[in-house]
Amino acid sequence: MPLTTETAGASNGQNAHSNKQNGDSSRDNLSIVGLGHHYPPYTNALEDIEGYLAKFCDMETPAMKKLLQVNRNTGIKERPNIIARDDPLFNRSEPPTIADLDHIFRTRAVDLVVKACRKAIADWGGTAAGITHTVAASSTSAGSPGYDLLANEKLGIRPEAQRLLLSGIGCAGGLATIRTAATIANDATLRGRPARVLGFVCDVTSTNVRCDLKMLMENPEETKVSMALFSDAAAAFVLCNPRGLEDPERVIYSILDWESGILPGTQKHEQCLLDPLGKKFFFFGKMLAVGKPLPGFRSSMGLDLPNITSNASAPMLSRMLGRNAWQRQDGDKELKATNFDWALHPAGLAVLDKVKENLKLDDGQLRASFDVYESKGNSSCPTVLIVLDRLRRMGEGRDNVVACSFGPGLCIEMIAMKRFQGECWS
């Protein structure tokens, strides 16, 4: 399927090439110097989900049998949730209102974000007062001012720090935030200014479970499996340009290049729609009309998503490698997918397996993606950042890393990085 590139070549690959020729490290480029993530305190294991389902639904309907089957076959050990299973708001006869969901995000989710950001700032070794820009994203929050302002205030970010909030990009939000932070940092470099960008993302999907169950009760023939796959989390990073980098020993990953694009004709394969009137829901590309309002975010993933995403990965990687000299040592052949470690967004086990098969990767190259998926599930936007954080703590590996994620559109984000295996890797 042809891919439309949105931001090809918007990188610092040329500088990386000159550094390579001079024998210098990529620390002269854009650097990620801090990473952090935080999961909420409550968890749902396999048996917890089935117990909660039994409280509200007829377990003998086709929809529930399908959901139970998926729940037992995901391979996920537990799913962190921002709400407790016995929370009264999610155990009453009717689902929470859109106002209830918004309040939870602007309080509990913002607290989750602040904890992740503080970890990233501590990892960097700087302070909130030193942050010059913030870039944030979420698929499960709407409203103005954005939740990023609330987080900035709690963190003590200076009021004059520039901020930007991204939306509408779903699970691609983690890497889109890095890409945007890198663009901002490059701009600051051209203007002769330091950039220390705090990026953070958060998604809360557990608050929509009660609405999903209500839908299944009224439409017993439909399938809705998101509650078996998704979890809640927040993740953050600090990215510096050369003028903002005070301690080169703090570099975790150096940004080499990035690509971003859309796959035309694939919008129906992944969506997350907000419908306060509850009149339309989309499941696996099919529009379903329901009778009663069920406010909330409606997410869907098409059955062909693993094939579409895996087929799109190799062409984007080839374009990015083809225009860069940093990838080659003198006289060496052009690098390929198997020469990298991969931080692939774990949208599901089928997606991981299909990308692994198509790109001829081994388990070790995707070890962090499988580890995060099996231990905590898919947390949407934050997941790929959590994978990057996990990867650096899994011992030595390949020098270069490719991070890749997919979101509604379908859109694809890909970033090539050089990693530094110093003390922070222990």
Coordinates of C-alpha atoms in Angstrom, one line a residue:
M1 CA 0.0 0.0 0.0
P2 CA 1.5 3.4 -0.9
L3 CA 2.5 5.6 1.9
T4 CA 2.2 9.4 1.9
T5 CA 5.2 11.0 3.6
E6 CA 4.4 14.0 5.8
T7 CA 7.8 14.9 7.2
A8 CA 10.5 13.1 5.3
G9 CA 13.9 14.5 5.5
A10 CA 13.1 16.9 8.4
S11 CA 16.1 15.7 10.3
N12 CA 19.7 16.3 11.3
G13 CA 21.1 13.4 9.4
Q14 CA 23.6 15.6 7.5
N15 CA 25.2 16.7 10.7
A16 CA 25.3 13.1 12.0
H17 CA 27.2 12.2 8.8
S18 CA 29.8 14.9 9.3
N19 CA 30.2 13.8 13.0
K20 CA 30.8 10.2 11.9
Q21 CA 33.4 11.3 9.4
N22 CA 35.2 13.3 12.1
G23 CA 35.2 10.4 14.5
D24 CA 32.9 12.4 16.8
S25 CA 29.9 10.9 18.6
S26 CA 26.3 11.9 17.9
R27 CA 26.2 13.9 21.1
D28 CA 26.6 16.9 18.9
N29 CA 23.1 16.3 17.7
L30 CA 19.7 16.2 19.4
S31 CA 19.8 14.0 22.5
I32 CA 17.3 12.3 24.8
V33 CA 18.8 12.8 28.2
G34 CA 16.0 11.7 30.5
L35 CA 13.2 9.1 30.4
G36 CA 10.5 8.1 32.9
H37 CA 7.2 6.4 33.1
H38 CA 4.6 5.7 35.7
Y39 CA 1.7 3.2 35.9
P40 CA -1.3 3.7 38.2
P41 CA -1.7 1.7 41.4
Y42 CA -4.6 -0.6 40.4
T43 CA -4.3 -3.6 38.2
N44 CA -6.6 -6.0 36.4
A45 CA -5.4 -9.6 35.8
L46 CA -7.3 -12.1 33.7
E47 CA -9.6 -13.2 36.5
D48 CA -10.3 -9.6 37.6
I49 CA -11.6 -8.7 34.2
E50 CA -13.9 -11.7 34.0
G51 CA -15.3 -11.0 37.4
Y52 CA -16.1 -7.5 36.5
L53 CA -17.8 -8.6 33.2
A54 CA -20.0 -11.0 35.1
K55 CA -21.4 -8.2 37.2
F56 CA -23.0 -6.4 34.2
C57 CA -23.2 -8.8 31.2
D58 CA -24.7 -12.1 30.2
M59 CA -21.6 -14.2 29.8
E60 CA -23.3 -16.5 27.3
T61 CA -23.8 -14.0 24.5
P62 CA -21.5 -14.3 21.4
A63 CA -19.9 -10.9 22.2
M64 CA -19.0 -12.0 25.7
K65 CA -17.7 -15.4 24.6
K66 CA -15.4 -13.7 22.1
L67 CA -14.2 -11.2 24.7
L68 CA -13.4 -13.9 27.2
Q69 CA -11.5 -15.9 24.5
V70 CA -9.4 -12.8 23.6
N71 CA -8.8 -12.0 27.3
R72 CA -7.4 -15.5 27.9
N73 CA -5.2 -15.5 24.8
T74 CA -3.6 -12.1 24.9
G75 CA -0.6 -13.2 27.0
I76 CA -0.8 -10.1 29.1
K77 CA -0.2 -10.7 32.8
E78 CA -1.8 -7.5 34.2
R79 CA -3.3 -4.2 33.0
P80 CA -2.6 -1.2 35.2
N81 CA -5.8 0.9 35.7
I82 CA -6.3 4.4 37.1
I83 CA -9.6 3.3 38.8
A84 CA -10.2 0.6 41.4
R85 CA -12.5 -2.2 40.5
D86 CA -14.7 -1.3 43.4
D87 CA -14.9 2.4 42.6
P88 CA -18.6 3.3 43.0
L89 CA -18.5 5.5 39.9
F90 CA -17.9 2.4 37.8
N91 CA -20.2 0.0 39.6
R92 CA -23.5 1.8 39.3
S93 CA -26.3 0.9 36.9
E94 CA -25.4 3.6 34.3
P95 CA -21.9 4.4 32.9
P96 CA -20.1 7.6 33.9
T97 CA -20.9 10.8 32.1
I98 CA -18.5 12.6 29.8
A99 CA -18.0 15.2 32.6
D100 CA -17.1 12.3 35.0
L101 CA -14.5 11.0 32.6
D102 CA -13.0 14.5 32.0
H103 CA -12.7 15.1 35.7
I104 CA -10.9 11.9 36.3
F105 CA -8.3 12.7 33.6
R106 CA -7.8 16.3 34.8
T107 CA -7.1 15.1 38.3
R108 CA -5.9 11.5 38.5
A109 CA -4.3 11.3 35.0
V110 CA -2.5 14.6 35.5
D111 CA -1.1 13.3 38.7
L112 CA 0.2 10.3 36.8
V113 CA 1.8 12.6 34.2
V114 CA 3.5 14.6 36.9
K115 CA 5.1 11.5 38.4
A116 CA 6.4 10.3 35.0
C117 CA 7.8 13.8 34.3
R118 CA 9.6 14.0 37.6
K119 CA 11.2 10.7 36.9
A120 CA 12.4 11.9 33.5
I121 CA 13.7 15.2 34.9
A122 CA 15.5 13.4 37.7
D123 CA 17.0 11.0 35.1
W124 CA 18.3 14.1 33.2
G125 CA 19.7 15.6 36.3
G126 CA 18.2 19.0 35.7
T127 CA 15.2 20.9 37.2
A128 CA 11.8 21.9 36.0
A129 CA 12.9 25.5 35.9
G130 CA 15.4 24.6 33.2
I131 CA 12.8 23.4 30.8
T132 CA 12.4 25.7 27.8
H133 CA 9.5 23.9 25.9
T134 CA 6.9 21.3 26.6
V135 CA 5.2 19.0 24.1
A136 CA 2.4 16.7 25.1
A137 CA -0.1 14.3 23.6
S138 CA -3.1 12.2 24.6
S139 CA -5.9 10.3 22.8
T140 CA -8.2 10.2 25.8
S141 CA -8.4 13.9 26.9
A142 CA -10.3 16.8 25.3
G143 CA -10.9 20.3 26.4
S144 CA -9.3 23.7 26.9
P145 CA -7.0 24.5 28.5
G146 CA -5.3 21.3 27.7
Y147 CA -4.1 18.9 30.4
D148 CA -0.5 19.9 29.6
L149 CA -1.1 23.3 31.2
L150 CA -2.3 21.6 34.4
A151 CA 0.8 19.3 34.4
N152 CA 3.1 22.2 33.8
E153 CA 1.7 24.1 36.7
K154 CA 2.1 21.2 39.1
L155 CA 5.7 20.6 37.9
G156 CA 6.7 24.2 38.3
I157 CA 7.5 24.8 34.6
R158 CA 8.2 28.5 34.0
P159 CA 5.1 30.3 32.6
E160 CA 7.2 31.6 29.7
A161 CA 8.2 28.1 28.5
Q162 CA 6.6 27.4 25.2
R163 CA 4.0 24.6 25.2
L164 CA 2.3 22.5 22.5
L165 CA -0.4 19.9 22.8
L166 CA -0.9 17.2 20.1
S167 CA -4.1 15.3 19.5
G168 CA -5.8 13.0 17.0
I169 CA -2.8 10.6 16.6
G170 CA -3.6 7.8 19.0
C171 CA -0.9 5.2 19.7
A172 CA 1.5 7.2 17.4
G173 CA 1.5 10.0 20.0
G174 CA 4.7 8.9 21.8
L175 CA 7.0 9.2 18.8
A176 CA 5.1 12.1 17.3
T177 CA 5.9 13.9 20.5
I178 CA 9.7 13.1 20.1
R179 CA 9.5 14.2 16.4
T180 CA 7.9 17.5 17.4
A181 CA 10.3 18.1 20.2
A182 CA 13.2 17.4 17.8
T183 CA 11.8 19.9 15.3
I184 CA 11.5 22.6 18.0
A185 CA 15.0 21.9 19.2
N186 CA 16.4 22.1 15.7
D187 CA 14.7 25.4 15.2
A188 CA 16.3 26.7 18.5
T189 CA 19.7 25.6 17.3
L190 CA 19.3 27.6 14.1
R191 CA 18.4 30.6 16.2
G192 CA 21.4 30.1 18.5
R193 CA 19.3 29.3 21.5
P194 CA 19.3 26.4 24.0
A195 CA 16.4 23.9 23.9
R196 CA 15.5 21.6 26.8
V197 CA 12.2 20.1 25.8
L198 CA 10.1 18.1 28.2
G199 CA 7.8 15.7 26.3
F200 CA 5.0 13.8 28.0
V201 CA 2.1 11.6 27.0
C202 CA -0.8 9.9 28.9
D203 CA -3.7 7.8 28.0
V204 CA -6.5 6.5 30.2
T205 CA -8.6 3.8 28.7
S206 CA -10.0 2.0 31.7
T207 CA -12.5 4.7 32.3
N208 CA -14.3 3.7 29.1
V209 CA -14.8 0.1 30.1
R210 CA -18.2 0.6 31.7
C211 CA -19.5 2.3 28.5
D212 CA -18.1 -0.6 26.5
L213 CA -20.0 -3.1 28.6
K214 CA -23.2 -1.1 28.2
M215 CA -22.8 -1.3 24.5
L216 CA -22.2 -5.0 24.6
M217 CA -25.4 -5.5 26.7
E218 CA -27.4 -3.7 24.1
N219 CA -25.7 -5.2 21.1
P220 CA -24.9 -8.8 22.0
E221 CA -23.8 -9.8 18.5
E222 CA -21.0 -7.2 18.3
T223 CA -17.4 -7.5 19.3
K224 CA -15.5 -5.2 21.6
V225 CA -12.1 -6.4 22.9
S226 CA -10.3 -3.2 23.8
M227 CA -10.7 -3.9 27.6
A228 CA -8.6 -7.1 27.2
L229 CA -5.7 -5.2 25.5
F230 CA -5.4 -1.7 26.9
S231 CA -4.0 -0.3 30.2
D232 CA -3.3 3.1 31.6
A233 CA 0.1 4.9 31.9
A234 CA 2.0 8.1 31.5
A235 CA 5.6 8.5 30.1
A236 CA 8.0 11.4 29.6
F237 CA 11.3 12.4 28.2
V238 CA 13.7 15.3 28.1
L239 CA 15.3 16.2 24.8
C240 CA 18.2 18.7 24.4
N241 CA 19.9 20.4 21.5
P242 CA 23.7 21.0 21.6
R243 CA 23.3 24.4 23.3
G244 CA 20.9 22.9 25.9
L245 CA 23.1 19.8 26.7
E246 CA 25.1 20.5 29.8
D247 CA 26.4 17.0 30.5
P248 CA 27.2 14.8 27.5
E249 CA 27.5 11.8 29.8
R250 CA 23.7 12.0 30.4
V251 CA 22.9 11.1 26.7
I252 CA 20.7 8.0 26.5
Y253 CA 19.7 8.2 22.8
S254 CA 20.9 10.5 20.1
I255 CA 18.3 11.3 17.4
L256 CA 19.6 10.5 13.9
D257 CA 16.5 10.9 11.7
W258 CA 12.8 10.5 11.5
E259 CA 9.9 9.8 9.2
S260 CA 6.2 10.3 9.5
G261 CA 3.4 9.4 7.0
I262 CA -0.1 8.2 6.4
L263 CA -1.4 5.2 4.7
P264 CA -4.2 6.4 2.3
G265 CA -7.5 4.5 2.5
T266 CA -6.9 3.0 5.9
Q267 CA -8.9 5.3 8.2
K268 CA -11.4 2.6 9.1
H269 CA -8.8 0.2 10.4
E270 CA -8.1 2.2 13.6
Q271 CA -10.2 4.9 15.1
C272 CA -10.9 6.6 18.5
L273 CA -13.9 8.8 18.3
L274 CA -15.6 11.0 20.9
D275 CA -19.4 11.1 20.6
P276 CA -21.1 12.8 23.6
L277 CA -24.5 11.8 22.1
G278 CA -23.6 8.2 21.7
K279 CA -25.3 7.9 18.3
K280 CA -22.5 6.2 16.3
F281 CA -19.9 3.7 17.2
F282 CA -17.3 2.1 15.0
F283 CA -16.1 -1.5 15.5
F284 CA -13.7 -3.2 13.0
G285 CA -14.7 -0.7 10.3
K286 CA -18.4 -1.2 10.7
M287 CA -20.7 1.6 11.9
L288 CA -23.1 0.5 14.5
A289 CA -26.2 2.6 15.5
V290 CA -27.3 2.3 19.1
G291 CA -30.4 3.6 20.8
K292 CA -29.2 5.2 24.1
P293 CA -26.5 7.8 24.6
L294 CA -23.2 6.3 25.9
P295 CA -20.8 9.2 26.1
G296 CA -17.1 8.5 25.9
F297 CA -14.2 7.6 23.6
R298 CA -15.0 4.8 21.1
S299 CA -11.9 3.0 19.9
S300 CA -11.6 0.3 17.2
M301 CA -8.9 -1.7 15.6
G302 CA -9.5 -3.5 12.3
L303 CA -8.8 -7.2 11.9
D304 CA -6.3 -6.5 9.1
L305 CA -4.2 -4.1 11.2
P306 CA -1.2 -6.5 11.7
N307 CA -0.8 -7.0 7.9
I308 CA -1.2 -3.3 7.1
T309 CA 1.3 -2.1 9.8
S310 CA 3.9 -4.7 9.0
N311 CA 3.8 -4.1 5.3
A312 CA 4.3 -0.3 5.9
S313 CA 7.4 -0.7 8.1
A314 CA 9.9 -1.9 5.6
P315 CA 9.3 0.8 2.9
M316 CA 9.5 3.7 5.4
L317 CA 12.7 2.3 6.9
S318 CA 14.2 2.0 3.4
R319 CA 13.5 5.6 2.6
M320 CA 15.0 6.8 5.8
L321 CA 18.1 4.7 5.4
G322 CA 18.5 5.5 1.7
R323 CA 19.1 9.2 2.3
N324 CA 21.4 9.0 5.2
A325 CA 25.2 8.5 5.3
W326 CA 25.4 8.0 9.1
Q327 CA 24.2 4.4 8.7
R328 CA 27.4 3.3 6.9
Q329 CA 31.0 2.7 8.1
D330 CA 33.5 3.3 5.4
G331 CA 33.1 0.7 2.7
D332 CA 30.2 -1.1 4.5
K333 CA 27.0 -2.0 2.9
E334 CA 23.8 -0.2 3.6
L335 CA 22.2 -1.2 6.9
K336 CA 18.9 -3.1 7.0
A337 CA 16.2 -3.9 9.5
T338 CA 18.1 -6.7 11.1
N339 CA 21.0 -4.4 12.0
F340 CA 18.9 -2.5 14.5
D341 CA 17.3 -3.1 17.9
W342 CA 13.6 -2.2 17.6
A343 CA 11.4 -0.3 20.0
L344 CA 8.1 -1.2 18.3
H345 CA 4.8 -0.1 19.7
P346 CA 3.1 -3.3 21.0
A347 CA -0.4 -2.7 19.6
G348 CA -1.0 -6.4 20.1
L349 CA 0.7 -9.8 19.9
A350 CA -0.4 -10.2 16.3
V351 CA 1.2 -6.9 15.3
L352 CA 4.5 -7.7 17.0
D353 CA 4.6 -11.2 15.4
K354 CA 3.8 -10.0 11.9
V355 CA 6.4 -7.2 11.9
K356 CA 9.0 -9.6 13.3
E357 CA 8.2 -12.0 10.5
N358 CA 8.2 -9.5 7.7
L359 CA 11.4 -7.7 8.7
K360 CA 13.1 -11.1 9.6
L361 CA 13.9 -9.9 13.1
D362 CA 14.8 -12.2 16.0
D363 CA 13.2 -12.2 19.5
G364 CA 16.2 -10.2 20.9
Q365 CA 15.7 -7.3 18.6
L366 CA 12.1 -6.9 19.9
R367 CA 12.8 -8.0 23.4
A368 CA 11.7 -4.7 25.0
S369 CA 8.4 -4.5 23.0
F370 CA 7.4 -8.1 24.0
D371 CA 8.4 -7.5 27.6
V372 CA 6.3 -4.4 28.0
Y373 CA 3.3 -5.9 26.2
E374 CA 3.4 -9.2 28.2
S375 CA 3.8 -7.4 31.5
K376 CA 1.5 -4.4 31.2
G377 CA -0.4 -4.5 27.8
N378 CA -0.9 -1.7 25.4
S379 CA -1.1 1.8 27.1
S380 CA -1.6 3.7 23.8
C381 CA 0.5 6.9 23.5
P382 CA 3.0 6.2 26.3
T383 CA 3.8 2.6 25.4
V384 CA 6.6 3.1 22.9
L385 CA 8.3 5.5 25.3
I386 CA 8.1 2.9 28.0
V387 CA 9.6 0.4 25.5
L388 CA 12.5 2.8 24.9
D389 CA 13.0 3.2 28.7
R390 CA 12.9 -0.6 29.2
L391 CA 15.3 -1.3 26.3
R392 CA 18.1 0.8 27.8
R393 CA 17.9 -1.3 31.0
M394 CA 18.1 -4.7 29.3
G395 CA 21.9 -4.8 28.9
E396 CA 24.0 -4.2 25.8
G397 CA 22.6 -4.4 22.3
R398 CA 23.0 -3.0 18.9
D399 CA 24.4 0.5 18.5
N400 CA 21.4 1.8 16.6
V401 CA 17.7 1.6 17.4
V402 CA 14.6 2.1 15.4
A403 CA 11.5 3.2 17.2
C404 CA 8.2 2.7 15.3
S405 CA 4.5 3.2 16.2
F406 CA 1.1 3.4 14.4
G407 CA -2.0 5.4 15.1
P408 CA -5.4 6.3 13.6
G409 CA -5.3 7.4 10.0
L410 CA -3.5 5.0 9.7
C411 CA -0.4 7.0 10.4
I412 CA 3.1 5.7 11.1
E413 CA 6.0 7.3 13.0
M414 CA 9.6 6.1 12.8
I415 CA 12.7 7.4 14.5
A416 CA 16.3 6.2 14.1
M417 CA 18.5 6.7 17.2
K418 CA 22.0 5.9 18.3
R419 CA 22.2 4.7 21.8
F420 CA 24.9 5.2 24.4
Q421 CA 25.7 2.2 26.5
G422 CA 27.3 3.8 29.6
E423 CA 26.4 3.6 33.2
C424 CA 22.7 4.4 32.5
W425 CA 22.4 1.0 30.8
S426 CA 23.3 -1.0 33.9

